mmCIF file of C-alpha atoms and ligand atoms in Angstrom:
data_model
loop_
_atom_site.group_PDB
_atom_site.id
_atom_site.type_symbol
_atom_site.label_atom_id
_atom_site.label_comp_id
_atom_site.label_asym_id
_atom_site.label_seq_id
_atom_site.Cartn_x
_atom_site.Cartn_y
_atom_site.Cartn_z
ATOM 1 C CA MET V 1 24.726 -27.696 -23.293
ATOM 2 C CA PHE V 2 21.316 -26.037 -23.790
ATOM 3 C CA ALA V 3 22.161 -23.379 -21.218
ATOM 4 C CA ASN V 4 24.470 -21.450 -23.504
ATOM 5 C CA GLY V 5 23.120 -18.029 -24.384
ATOM 6 C CA ARG V 6 21.627 -15.431 -22.066
ATOM 7 C CA THR V 7 20.896 -16.879 -18.638
ATOM 8 C CA HIS V 8 17.826 -16.000 -16.571
ATOM 9 C CA LEU V 9 18.029 -15.371 -12.827
ATOM 10 C CA ALA V 10 14.687 -16.294 -11.278
ATOM 11 C CA ILE V 11 15.781 -15.958 -7.642
ATOM 12 C CA PRO V 12 13.760 -13.529 -5.500
ATOM 13 C CA GLY V 13 16.472 -10.938 -5.169
ATOM 14 C CA PRO V 14 18.767 -9.714 -6.304
ATOM 15 C CA SER V 15 16.600 -9.590 -9.392
ATOM 16 C CA ILE V 16 17.546 -8.974 -13.017
ATOM 17 C CA SER V 17 18.810 -5.435 -13.657
ATOM 18 C CA PRO V 18 17.735 -3.870 -16.963
ATOM 19 C CA ASP V 19 20.440 -2.813 -19.411
ATOM 20 C CA ALA V 20 19.274 0.800 -18.994
ATOM 21 C CA VAL V 21 20.033 0.611 -15.271
ATOM 22 C CA LEU V 22 23.423 -1.001 -15.817
ATOM 23 C CA ARG V 23 24.319 1.538 -18.494
ATOM 24 C CA ALA V 24 23.338 4.382 -16.173
ATOM 25 C CA MET V 25 25.630 2.978 -13.491
ATOM 26 C CA HIS V 26 28.558 2.451 -15.810
ATOM 27 C CA ARG V 27 30.202 5.829 -15.351
ATOM 28 C CA THR V 28 32.830 7.579 -13.365
ATOM 29 C CA SER V 29 31.659 9.528 -10.325
ATOM 30 C CA ASP V 30 30.128 12.987 -10.511
ATOM 31 C CA ASP V 31 31.095 15.941 -8.396
ATOM 32 C CA ILE V 32 29.022 14.997 -5.389
ATOM 33 C CA TYR V 33 28.558 18.682 -4.480
ATOM 34 C CA GLY V 34 27.506 19.687 -7.989
ATOM 35 C CA ALA V 35 24.163 20.842 -9.335
ATOM 36 C CA ASP V 36 23.807 17.871 -11.730
ATOM 37 C CA MET V 37 23.927 15.449 -8.870
ATOM 38 C CA ALA V 38 21.444 17.479 -6.819
ATOM 39 C CA LYS V 39 19.005 17.368 -9.739
ATOM 40 C CA MET V 40 18.631 13.633 -9.169
ATOM 41 C CA ALA V 41 16.570 14.464 -6.094
ATOM 42 C CA ASP V 42 13.810 15.716 -8.412
ATOM 43 C CA THR V 43 13.482 12.229 -9.912
ATOM 44 C CA ILE V 44 14.246 10.065 -6.928
ATOM 45 C CA TYR V 45 12.138 11.322 -4.043
ATOM 46 C CA PRO V 46 8.838 11.991 -5.863
ATOM 47 C CA ALA V 47 9.087 8.613 -7.595
ATOM 48 C CA LEU V 48 9.876 6.790 -4.349
ATOM 49 C CA LYS V 49 6.871 8.469 -2.746
ATOM 50 C CA ALA V 50 4.645 7.505 -5.661
ATOM 51 C CA LEU V 51 5.821 3.896 -5.490
ATOM 52 C CA ALA V 52 4.760 3.531 -1.861
ATOM 53 C CA MET V 53 1.706 5.733 -2.443
ATOM 54 C CA THR V 54 2.582 8.292 0.170
ATOM 55 C CA THR V 55 2.527 12.057 0.216
ATOM 56 C CA VAL V 56 3.254 12.471 3.918
ATOM 57 C CA ALA V 57 6.201 10.142 4.547
ATOM 58 C CA GLU V 58 9.829 10.968 3.758
ATOM 59 C CA PRO V 59 11.814 8.252 1.976
ATOM 60 C CA ILE V 60 15.430 8.176 3.134
ATOM 61 C CA ILE V 61 18.164 6.358 1.202
ATOM 62 C CA TYR V 62 20.837 4.483 3.124
ATOM 63 C CA VAL V 63 23.881 2.694 1.794
ATOM 64 C CA GLY V 64 23.132 -0.866 2.822
ATOM 65 C CA ASN V 65 20.945 -3.911 2.306
ATOM 66 C CA GLY V 66 17.645 -4.929 3.869
ATOM 67 C CA HIS V 67 19.234 -5.633 7.213
ATOM 68 C CA ALA V 68 20.535 -2.068 7.206
ATOM 69 C CA ALA V 69 17.031 -0.811 6.424
ATOM 70 C CA TRP V 70 15.614 -2.749 9.396
ATOM 71 C CA GLU V 71 18.305 -1.254 11.609
ATOM 72 C CA ALA V 72 17.727 2.281 10.307
ATOM 73 C CA ALA V 73 13.997 1.964 10.981
ATOM 74 C CA MET V 74 14.571 0.731 14.528
ATOM 75 C CA ALA V 75 17.437 3.096 15.402
ATOM 76 C CA ASN V 76 15.112 6.042 14.810
ATOM 77 C CA THR V 77 12.092 4.734 16.668
ATOM 78 C CA LEU V 78 13.183 2.398 19.461
ATOM 79 C CA GLN V 79 15.552 2.363 22.377
ATOM 80 C CA ALA V 80 16.781 -0.505 24.507
ATOM 81 C CA GLY V 81 13.965 -1.951 26.605
ATOM 82 C CA ASP V 82 11.154 -0.834 24.283
ATOM 83 C CA ARG V 83 8.597 -3.536 23.630
ATOM 84 C CA VAL V 84 7.877 -4.729 20.086
ATOM 85 C CA LEU V 85 5.316 -7.133 18.631
ATOM 86 C CA VAL V 86 6.396 -9.008 15.501
ATOM 87 C CA LEU V 87 3.720 -10.633 13.340
ATOM 88 C CA SER V 88 5.748 -13.380 11.706
ATOM 89 C CA THR V 89 4.816 -15.334 8.586
ATOM 90 C CA GLY V 90 8.181 -16.733 7.610
ATOM 91 C CA LEU V 91 11.901 -16.268 7.780
ATOM 92 C CA PHE V 92 12.008 -12.507 7.469
ATOM 93 C CA GLY V 93 9.650 -11.742 10.336
ATOM 94 C CA GLN V 94 11.901 -13.894 12.521
ATOM 95 C CA GLY V 95 14.969 -12.112 11.146
ATOM 96 C CA TRP V 96 13.598 -8.677 11.956
ATOM 97 C CA ALA V 97 12.631 -9.904 15.435
ATOM 98 C CA ASN V 98 16.166 -11.192 16.040
ATOM 99 C CA GLN V 99 17.683 -7.935 14.950
ATOM 100 C CA ALA V 100 15.338 -6.011 17.261
ATOM 101 C CA ARG V 101 16.438 -8.224 20.173
ATOM 102 C CA ARG V 102 20.063 -7.521 19.361
ATOM 103 C CA MET V 103 19.292 -3.808 19.566
ATOM 104 C CA GLY V 104 17.977 -4.379 23.071
ATOM 105 C CA ALA V 105 14.245 -4.403 22.360
ATOM 106 C CA ASP V 106 11.930 -6.665 24.313
ATOM 107 C CA VAL V 107 10.316 -8.665 21.510
ATOM 108 C CA ASP V 108 7.160 -10.768 21.407
ATOM 109 C CA VAL V 109 6.459 -12.783 18.268
ATOM 110 C CA ILE V 110 3.143 -14.136 17.075
ATOM 111 C CA ASP V 111 4.036 -16.865 14.619
ATOM 112 C CA PHE V 112 1.236 -17.240 12.095
ATOM 113 C CA GLY V 113 3.053 -20.003 10.205
ATOM 114 C CA LEU V 114 3.983 -20.113 6.562
ATOM 115 C CA THR V 115 0.670 -20.462 4.770
ATOM 116 C CA ASP V 116 -2.181 -18.445 6.270
ATOM 117 C CA GLY V 117 -1.022 -14.850 6.691
ATOM 118 C CA ALA V 118 -1.165 -12.615 9.753
ATOM 119 C CA ASP V 119 -4.610 -12.811 11.314
ATOM 120 C CA PRO V 120 -6.198 -9.418 12.105
ATOM 121 C CA ALA V 121 -8.533 -10.738 14.845
ATOM 122 C CA ARG V 122 -5.704 -12.463 16.711
ATOM 123 C CA THR V 123 -3.584 -9.357 16.324
ATOM 124 C CA ARG V 124 -6.362 -7.115 17.675
ATOM 125 C CA ASP V 125 -6.841 -9.413 20.688
ATOM 126 C CA ALA V 126 -3.107 -9.480 21.395
ATOM 127 C CA LEU V 127 -2.938 -5.691 21.222
ATOM 128 C CA ALA V 128 -6.005 -5.226 23.405
ATOM 129 C CA ALA V 129 -4.512 -7.619 25.972
ATOM 130 C CA ASP V 130 -1.237 -5.721 25.819
ATOM 131 C CA LEU V 131 -2.981 -2.448 26.643
ATOM 132 C CA ALA V 132 -4.933 -4.066 29.488
ATOM 133 C CA GLN V 133 -1.944 -5.857 31.016
ATOM 134 C CA ASN V 134 1.092 -3.663 30.485
ATOM 135 C CA LYS V 135 1.939 -0.228 31.813
ATOM 136 C CA THR V 136 4.323 0.220 28.883
ATOM 137 C CA PRO V 137 2.586 -0.971 25.741
ATOM 138 C CA TYR V 138 4.288 -2.114 22.562
ATOM 139 C CA LYS V 139 6.133 0.744 20.910
ATOM 140 C CA ALA V 140 5.941 -0.859 17.478
ATOM 141 C CA VAL V 141 4.294 -3.653 15.518
ATOM 142 C CA PHE V 142 6.343 -5.226 12.682
ATOM 143 C CA LEU V 143 4.881 -6.984 9.667
ATOM 144 C CA SER V 144 6.415 -8.231 6.410
ATOM 145 C CA HIS V 145 4.153 -7.250 3.538
ATOM 146 C CA VAL V 146 5.598 -10.079 1.451
ATOM 147 C CA ASP V 147 7.643 -12.730 3.165
ATOM 148 C CA THR V 148 10.053 -13.798 0.433
ATOM 149 C CA ALA V 149 10.641 -17.199 2.017
ATOM 150 C CA SER V 150 7.021 -18.303 2.302
ATOM 151 C CA GLY V 151 5.703 -16.327 -0.688
ATOM 152 C CA LEU V 152 2.920 -14.926 1.493
ATOM 153 C CA CYS V 153 1.493 -11.475 0.942
ATOM 154 C CA ASN V 154 0.040 -10.245 4.211
ATOM 155 C CA PRO V 155 -3.136 -8.161 4.548
ATOM 156 C CA VAL V 156 -1.690 -4.824 5.629
ATOM 157 C CA ALA V 157 -4.845 -2.679 5.852
ATOM 158 C CA PRO V 158 -6.719 -5.221 8.035
ATOM 159 C CA ILE V 159 -3.751 -5.345 10.416
ATOM 160 C CA ARG V 160 -3.848 -1.530 10.621
ATOM 161 C CA ALA V 161 -7.546 -1.852 11.424
ATOM 162 C CA ALA V 162 -6.625 -4.306 14.190
ATOM 163 C CA LEU V 163 -4.357 -1.682 15.789
ATOM 164 C CA ASP V 164 -7.130 0.902 15.484
ATOM 165 C CA ASP V 165 -9.825 -1.435 16.843
ATOM 166 C CA ALA V 166 -7.649 -2.176 19.863
ATOM 167 C CA GLY V 167 -6.976 1.559 20.266
ATOM 168 C CA HIS V 168 -3.268 0.735 20.309
ATOM 169 C CA PRO V 169 -0.749 3.581 19.832
ATOM 170 C CA ALA V 170 2.130 1.414 18.502
ATOM 171 C CA LEU V 171 3.956 2.477 15.364
ATOM 172 C CA PHE V 172 3.045 0.214 12.457
ATOM 173 C CA MET V 173 6.246 -0.756 10.605
ATOM 174 C CA VAL V 174 6.081 -2.789 7.401
ATOM 175 C CA ASP V 175 8.828 -4.586 5.477
ATOM 176 C CA CYS V 176 8.191 -3.987 1.764
ATOM 177 C CA ILE V 177 11.594 -5.263 0.694
ATOM 178 C CA ALA V 178 10.095 -7.924 -1.568
ATOM 179 C CA SER V 179 6.899 -6.121 -2.497
ATOM 180 C CA LEU V 180 7.698 -2.527 -3.465
ATOM 181 C CA GLY V 181 7.033 -2.126 -7.180
ATOM 182 C CA CYS V 182 5.505 -5.627 -7.401
ATOM 183 C CA ASP V 183 2.525 -5.907 -5.045
ATOM 184 C CA ARG V 184 0.188 -2.983 -4.502
ATOM 185 C CA PHE V 185 1.122 -1.092 -1.350
ATOM 186 C CA GLU V 186 -0.592 2.078 -0.123
ATOM 187 C CA MET V 187 1.416 3.540 2.741
ATOM 188 C CA ASP V 188 -0.891 6.478 3.544
ATOM 189 C CA ALA V 189 -4.247 4.811 2.899
ATOM 190 C CA TRP V 190 -3.214 1.779 4.918
ATOM 191 C CA GLY V 191 -1.931 3.844 7.839
ATOM 192 C CA VAL V 192 1.653 2.611 7.860
ATOM 193 C CA ASP V 193 4.180 4.638 9.873
ATOM 194 C CA VAL V 194 7.457 3.146 8.641
ATOM 195 C CA VAL V 195 8.259 1.232 5.447
ATOM 196 C CA VAL V 196 11.536 -0.527 4.721
ATOM 197 C CA ALA V 197 12.596 -1.465 1.187
ATOM 198 C CA THR V 198 15.696 -2.141 -0.900
ATOM 199 C CA SER V 199 17.015 -1.565 -4.402
ATOM 200 C CA GLN V 200 17.578 -5.142 -5.490
ATOM 201 C CA LYS V 201 14.106 -6.599 -5.980
ATOM 202 C CA GLY V 202 11.159 -4.809 -7.586
ATOM 203 C CA LEU V 203 13.322 -1.722 -8.139
ATOM 204 C CA MET V 204 15.720 -3.686 -10.367
ATOM 205 C CA VAL V 205 18.881 -1.930 -9.121
ATOM 206 C CA PRO V 206 21.854 -4.005 -7.903
ATOM 207 C CA PRO V 207 22.066 -4.540 -4.138
ATOM 208 C CA GLY V 208 23.691 -1.749 -2.144
ATOM 209 C CA ILE V 209 21.093 0.867 -1.283
ATOM 210 C CA CYS V 210 17.969 0.656 0.814
ATOM 211 C CA PHE V 211 15.046 2.907 1.633
ATOM 212 C CA VAL V 212 13.243 3.721 4.827
ATOM 213 C CA TYR V 213 10.075 5.777 4.658
ATOM 214 C CA PHE V 214 9.357 7.664 7.851
ATOM 215 C CA GLY V 215 5.783 8.881 8.311
ATOM 216 C CA PRO V 216 4.916 11.798 10.614
ATOM 217 C CA GLN V 217 4.436 9.575 13.696
ATOM 218 C CA ALA V 218 7.800 7.952 13.110
ATOM 219 C CA ILE V 219 9.551 11.294 12.743
ATOM 220 C CA ALA V 220 7.873 12.382 15.972
ATOM 221 C CA ALA V 221 9.106 9.169 17.622
ATOM 222 C CA ARG V 222 12.650 9.990 16.485
ATOM 223 C CA GLY V 223 12.255 13.464 18.018
ATOM 224 C CA ALA V 224 11.347 11.916 21.372
ATOM 225 C CA LEU V 225 14.434 9.678 21.459
ATOM 226 C CA GLY V 226 17.537 10.816 23.281
ATOM 227 C CA VAL V 227 20.425 9.425 21.293
ATOM 228 C CA VAL V 228 20.300 8.050 17.754
ATOM 229 C CA PRO V 229 23.479 6.731 16.124
ATOM 230 C CA ALA V 230 24.635 9.468 13.749
ATOM 231 C CA TYR V 231 24.702 7.391 10.586
ATOM 232 C CA TRP V 232 21.096 6.264 10.914
ATOM 233 C CA ASP V 233 19.665 9.544 12.154
ATOM 234 C CA VAL V 234 16.724 10.546 9.954
ATOM 235 C CA GLN V 235 16.940 14.149 11.114
ATOM 236 C CA THR V 236 20.175 14.770 9.214
ATOM 237 C CA ARG V 237 18.731 13.143 6.092
ATOM 238 C CA LEU V 238 15.449 15.007 5.711
ATOM 239 C CA PRO V 239 14.751 17.190 2.625
ATOM 240 C CA ASP V 240 15.812 20.435 4.284
ATOM 241 C CA ASN V 241 19.403 19.134 4.018
ATOM 242 C CA PRO V 242 21.382 19.529 0.752
ATOM 243 C CA PHE V 243 21.120 16.427 -1.459
ATOM 244 C CA HIS V 244 24.728 15.312 -0.917
ATOM 245 C CA TRP V 245 24.316 15.494 2.864
ATOM 246 C CA ARG V 246 21.354 13.193 2.852
ATOM 247 C CA PHE V 247 23.515 10.078 2.655
ATOM 248 C CA GLY V 248 25.402 10.307 5.931
ATOM 249 C CA GLY V 249 28.648 10.621 3.919
ATOM 250 C CA THR V 250 29.607 10.194 0.257
ATOM 251 C CA PRO V 251 26.485 9.486 -1.796
ATOM 252 C CA PRO V 252 26.403 6.134 -3.634
ATOM 253 C CA VAL V 253 26.770 7.920 -6.978
ATOM 254 C CA GLN V 254 26.502 5.019 -9.413
ATOM 255 C CA HIS V 255 23.646 3.399 -7.522
ATOM 256 C CA LEU V 256 21.748 6.680 -7.596
ATOM 257 C CA HIS V 257 22.141 6.895 -11.373
ATOM 258 C CA GLY V 258 20.896 3.324 -11.650
ATOM 259 C CA LEU V 259 17.996 4.147 -9.368
ATOM 260 C CA CYS V 260 17.034 7.181 -11.488
ATOM 261 C CA ALA V 261 17.028 4.988 -14.587
ATOM 262 C CA ALA V 262 14.906 2.325 -12.878
ATOM 263 C CA LEU V 263 12.428 4.847 -11.503
ATOM 264 C CA ASP V 264 12.179 6.481 -14.948
ATOM 265 C CA MET V 265 11.331 3.066 -16.404
ATOM 266 C CA ILE V 266 8.675 2.407 -13.765
ATOM 267 C CA MET V 267 7.113 5.843 -14.160
ATOM 268 C CA ALA V 268 7.174 5.589 -17.982
ATOM 269 C CA GLU V 269 5.345 2.264 -17.828
ATOM 270 C CA GLY V 270 2.994 3.626 -15.182
ATOM 271 C CA LEU V 271 2.786 2.176 -11.685
ATOM 272 C CA ASP V 272 -0.638 0.618 -12.285
ATOM 273 C CA ASN V 273 0.688 -1.091 -15.406
ATOM 274 C CA VAL V 274 3.755 -2.312 -13.543
ATOM 275 C CA LEU V 275 1.579 -3.768 -10.784
ATOM 276 C CA ASN V 276 -0.809 -5.298 -13.311
ATOM 277 C CA ARG V 277 2.112 -6.891 -15.195
ATOM 278 C CA HIS V 278 3.256 -8.491 -11.952
ATOM 279 C CA ALA V 279 -0.268 -9.662 -11.136
ATOM 280 C CA VAL V 280 -0.838 -11.284 -14.535
ATOM 281 C CA LEU V 281 2.590 -12.930 -14.663
ATOM 282 C CA ALA V 282 2.099 -14.243 -11.125
ATOM 283 C CA ARG V 283 -1.282 -15.676 -12.109
ATOM 284 C CA SER V 284 0.272 -17.380 -15.125
ATOM 285 C CA VAL V 285 2.862 -18.993 -12.847
ATOM 286 C CA TRP V 286 0.150 -20.186 -10.455
ATOM 287 C CA ALA V 287 -1.899 -21.567 -13.366
ATOM 288 C CA ALA V 288 1.070 -23.709 -14.386
ATOM 289 C CA PHE V 289 1.474 -24.938 -10.803
ATOM 290 C CA ASP V 290 -2.230 -25.792 -10.567
ATOM 291 C CA VAL V 291 -1.792 -28.130 -13.548
ATOM 292 C CA TRP V 292 1.482 -29.660 -12.313
ATOM 293 C CA ALA V 293 -0.203 -30.290 -8.959
ATOM 294 C CA GLU V 294 -2.949 -32.411 -10.582
ATOM 295 C CA GLN V 295 -0.586 -35.371 -10.384
ATOM 296 C CA GLY V 296 2.462 -35.897 -8.171
ATOM 297 C CA PRO V 297 4.244 -33.950 -5.416
ATOM 298 C CA VAL V 298 4.541 -30.435 -6.887
ATOM 299 C CA ALA V 299 2.314 -27.900 -5.138
ATOM 300 C CA LEU V 300 2.097 -24.233 -4.274
ATOM 301 C CA CYS V 301 2.831 -23.427 -0.633
ATOM 302 C CA VAL V 302 0.116 -20.772 -0.231
ATOM 303 C CA ALA V 303 -3.329 -22.144 -1.047
ATOM 304 C CA ASP V 304 -5.318 -18.904 -1.032
ATOM 305 C CA PRO V 305 -4.513 -16.830 -4.153
ATOM 306 C CA ALA V 306 -5.437 -13.652 -2.255
ATOM 307 C CA LEU V 307 -2.516 -14.309 0.095
ATOM 308 C CA ARG V 308 0.040 -15.066 -2.616
ATOM 309 C CA ALA V 309 2.721 -12.536 -3.472
ATOM 310 C CA HIS V 310 2.908 -11.165 -7.005
ATOM 311 C CA ALA V 311 6.683 -10.979 -6.598
ATOM 312 C CA VAL V 312 7.646 -14.549 -5.756
ATOM 313 C CA THR V 313 6.086 -17.993 -5.600
ATOM 314 C CA SER V 314 7.167 -20.677 -3.169
ATOM 315 C CA ALA V 315 6.521 -24.340 -4.005
ATOM 316 C CA ILE V 316 7.144 -27.850 -2.719
ATOM 317 C CA ALA V 317 8.358 -30.508 -5.136
ATOM 318 C CA GLY V 318 8.745 -33.683 -3.023
ATOM 319 C CA PRO V 319 11.769 -35.053 -1.121
ATOM 320 C CA GLY V 320 14.970 -33.530 -2.507
ATOM 321 C CA ASN V 321 13.184 -32.504 -5.706
ATOM 322 C CA GLY V 322 13.429 -28.758 -5.157
ATOM 323 C CA LEU V 323 17.203 -29.010 -5.249
ATOM 324 C CA ARG V 324 17.185 -31.483 -8.151
ATOM 325 C CA LEU V 325 14.912 -29.290 -10.233
ATOM 326 C CA ARG V 326 16.982 -26.184 -9.515
ATOM 327 C CA ASN V 327 20.181 -27.961 -10.490
ATOM 328 C CA TRP V 328 18.577 -29.290 -13.645
ATOM 329 C CA THR V 329 17.118 -25.999 -14.881
ATOM 330 C CA GLU V 330 20.374 -24.175 -14.169
ATOM 331 C CA THR V 331 22.564 -26.786 -15.844
ATOM 332 C CA PHE V 332 20.440 -27.544 -18.858
ATOM 333 C CA THR V 333 18.462 -24.370 -19.532
ATOM 334 C CA GLY V 334 20.324 -21.447 -17.965
ATOM 335 C CA VAL V 335 17.409 -20.688 -15.618
ATOM 336 C CA THR V 336 18.333 -20.264 -11.943
ATOM 337 C CA LEU V 337 15.403 -20.813 -9.584
ATOM 338 C CA GLY V 338 15.391 -19.698 -5.942
ATOM 339 C CA VAL V 339 16.346 -22.068 -3.122
ATOM 340 C CA GLY V 340 13.779 -23.081 -0.521
ATOM 341 C CA ILE V 341 14.578 -21.089 2.619
ATOM 342 C CA GLY V 342 13.062 -20.872 6.078
ATOM 343 C CA ARG V 343 11.988 -24.554 5.986
ATOM 344 C CA GLU V 344 13.324 -27.610 7.760
ATOM 345 C CA GLN V 345 13.533 -29.638 4.530
ATOM 346 C CA GLY V 346 14.777 -26.806 2.312
ATOM 347 C CA ASP V 347 15.795 -29.163 -0.519
ATOM 348 C CA ASP V 348 12.170 -30.215 -1.004
ATOM 349 C CA TYR V 349 11.221 -26.638 -1.908
ATOM 350 C CA PHE V 350 12.109 -24.036 -4.473
ATOM 351 C CA ARG V 351 11.017 -20.518 -5.334
ATOM 352 C CA VAL V 352 10.282 -18.760 -8.593
ATOM 353 C CA ALA V 353 10.809 -15.017 -8.733
ATOM 354 C CA HIS V 354 8.599 -12.889 -10.932
ATOM 355 C CA MET V 355 9.719 -9.499 -9.659
ATOM 356 C CA GLY V 356 11.025 -6.396 -11.334
ATOM 357 C CA HIS V 357 12.374 -6.620 -14.886
ATOM 358 C CA VAL V 358 10.207 -9.566 -15.944
ATOM 359 C CA ASN V 359 7.909 -9.994 -18.907
ATOM 360 C CA ALA V 360 5.758 -12.650 -20.525
ATOM 361 C CA HIS V 361 8.456 -14.335 -22.570
ATOM 362 C CA GLY V 362 10.834 -14.419 -19.615
ATOM 363 C CA ILE V 363 8.256 -16.026 -17.347
ATOM 364 C CA LEU V 364 7.044 -18.467 -20.000
ATOM 365 C CA GLY V 365 10.677 -19.448 -20.537
ATOM 366 C CA VAL V 366 11.108 -20.104 -16.824
ATOM 367 C CA LEU V 367 7.933 -22.201 -16.751
ATOM 368 C CA GLY V 368 9.050 -24.089 -19.865
ATOM 369 C CA ALA V 369 12.408 -24.827 -18.241
ATOM 370 C CA MET V 370 10.646 -26.126 -15.125
ATOM 371 C CA ASP V 371 8.254 -28.245 -17.185
ATOM 372 C CA ALA V 372 11.180 -29.781 -19.079
ATOM 373 C CA GLY V 373 12.985 -30.399 -15.796
ATOM 374 C CA LEU V 374 10.035 -32.211 -14.244
ATOM 375 C CA LYS V 375 9.924 -34.481 -17.284
ATOM 376 C CA ALA V 376 13.691 -35.071 -17.474
ATOM 377 C CA LEU V 377 13.840 -35.892 -13.763
ATOM 378 C CA ASN V 378 10.746 -38.115 -13.870
ATOM 379 C CA ILE V 379 9.027 -36.091 -11.185
ATOM 380 C CA PRO V 380 5.333 -36.912 -11.661
ATOM 381 C CA HIS V 381 3.252 -33.909 -12.681
ATOM 382 C CA GLY V 382 0.063 -32.957 -14.454
ATOM 383 C CA ARG V 383 0.387 -32.246 -18.190
ATOM 384 C CA GLY V 384 -0.521 -28.986 -19.897
ATOM 385 C CA ALA V 385 0.985 -26.416 -17.507
ATOM 386 C CA LEU V 386 2.352 -24.210 -20.278
ATOM 387 C CA GLU V 387 -1.026 -24.165 -21.996
ATOM 388 C CA ALA V 388 -2.596 -22.925 -18.762
ATOM 389 C CA ALA V 389 0.068 -20.243 -18.240
ATOM 390 C CA VAL V 390 -0.170 -19.018 -21.813
ATOM 391 C CA THR V 391 -3.952 -18.805 -21.539
ATOM 392 C CA VAL V 392 -3.724 -16.479 -18.518
ATOM 393 C CA ILE V 393 -1.507 -14.121 -20.465
ATOM 394 C CA ALA V 394 -3.624 -14.328 -23.611
ATOM 395 C CA ASP V 395 -6.811 -13.637 -21.644
ATOM 396 C CA ALA V 396 -5.222 -10.657 -19.900
ATOM 397 C CA THR V 397 -4.399 -9.063 -23.224
ATOM 398 C CA SER V 398 -7.627 -9.900 -25.032
ATOM 399 C CA ALA V 399 -9.326 -6.640 -24.042
ATOM 400 C CA THR V 400 -6.527 -4.574 -25.559
ATOM 401 C CA ALA V 401 -5.410 -6.774 -28.482
HETATM 402 C C1 PLP I 1 11.180 -9.574 2.986
HETATM 403 C C2 PLP I 1 12.658 -9.435 3.231
HETATM 404 N N1 PLP I 1 13.075 -8.751 4.306
HETATM 405 C C3 PLP I 1 14.385 -8.607 4.554
HETATM 406 C C4 PLP I 1 15.343 -9.145 3.737
HETATM 407 C C5 PLP I 1 16.789 -8.954 4.052
HETATM 408 O O1 PLP I 1 17.363 -8.163 3.052
HETATM 409 P P1 PLP I 1 18.925 -8.211 2.762
HETATM 410 O O2 PLP I 1 19.259 -9.613 2.381
HETATM 411 O O3 PLP I 1 19.106 -7.242 1.621
HETATM 412 O O4 PLP I 1 19.622 -7.772 3.979
HETATM 413 C C6 PLP I 1 14.954 -9.872 2.607
HETATM 414 C C7 PLP I 1 15.955 -10.496 1.721
HETATM 415 O O5 PLP I 1 15.675 -11.239 0.817
HETATM 416 C C8 PLP I 1 13.580 -10.013 2.346
HETATM 417 O O6 PLP I 1 13.159 -10.696 1.281
#
């Protein structure tokens, strides 16, 4: 009915791919040994480094999704029996922990819940106790920068400080799958040793390639390992290898063209502008939720704005209402919201993505669709959400208008 026309995918990955990215991918393959292909390295690697704000780490591209990125990170740094501490704030911390166990690591998890973020003081105490009590301390500490299920954005620099305060030598490994290109992340300044990311969220490229940044400590850790499965081995993928060899086999040609186009778009806009766009659009979404929450069951899951991701917002809508609202917006407006995941009553929740190729009219359309859905479904809510969202955007532009 009213959904005919261009649909809008507001799930937190895969995100919307720009036409420029899709056009760049729509081609037959290049000669993978040719000079044209090798030239892509000049765009890809400097831009990937700039995105994560690193000059010392090497970003490596793997064919695979986020789970592959986790595995690549671990295959190069851990061996069976190594001890790992996972700071979990939602589904994806638990997922990374499970995968580490399946690789034979001995995993401890501190579960910080879904609303408050990883606590630096508790982390420091756990690490200090580890050093005091164990002959073989943790080899690595894992943290999700943004947990896409809970919508939490964790404080990365304070967790680094917790490692330093405890004098702990563990590698600090951070999952930026949902945050890269959306939430500010400073790999070098924040002392992160390994970063994992993927193409299909803030980078706006269809799923299929992932990135692992190895800092100097991580590359040293790889050097100290005996055997690393050949496909994951960072040593054969470092810059001193020819471009086409850096993929462990045939390069993902079309994805690399799409990635070049996406990185060109990000660099043309300017990373600070990209991050500011995400911040303002996220604030406009939260402003709408604050108004809806004035009456009825709809509420944001993360109370502290400083801990909310700029990439995705997670919300509760009352019993079964998350599912009802999603079905309604998809059927009647062409807007697909994200499902509630990592919760016992998933149908009570939903998520709104504001990552990657998003702008003011797209987000205001999503909010309008949700507002209409709340009314059509008779889910009680405060009135005036769109006014609040629009005001955030208007205020953010007033200095430049
Ligand atoms: C924070 C985070 N980590 C890991 C993953 C797993 O990535 P994938 O589904 O591409 O394997 C996701 C997926 O949404 C994610 O959001």
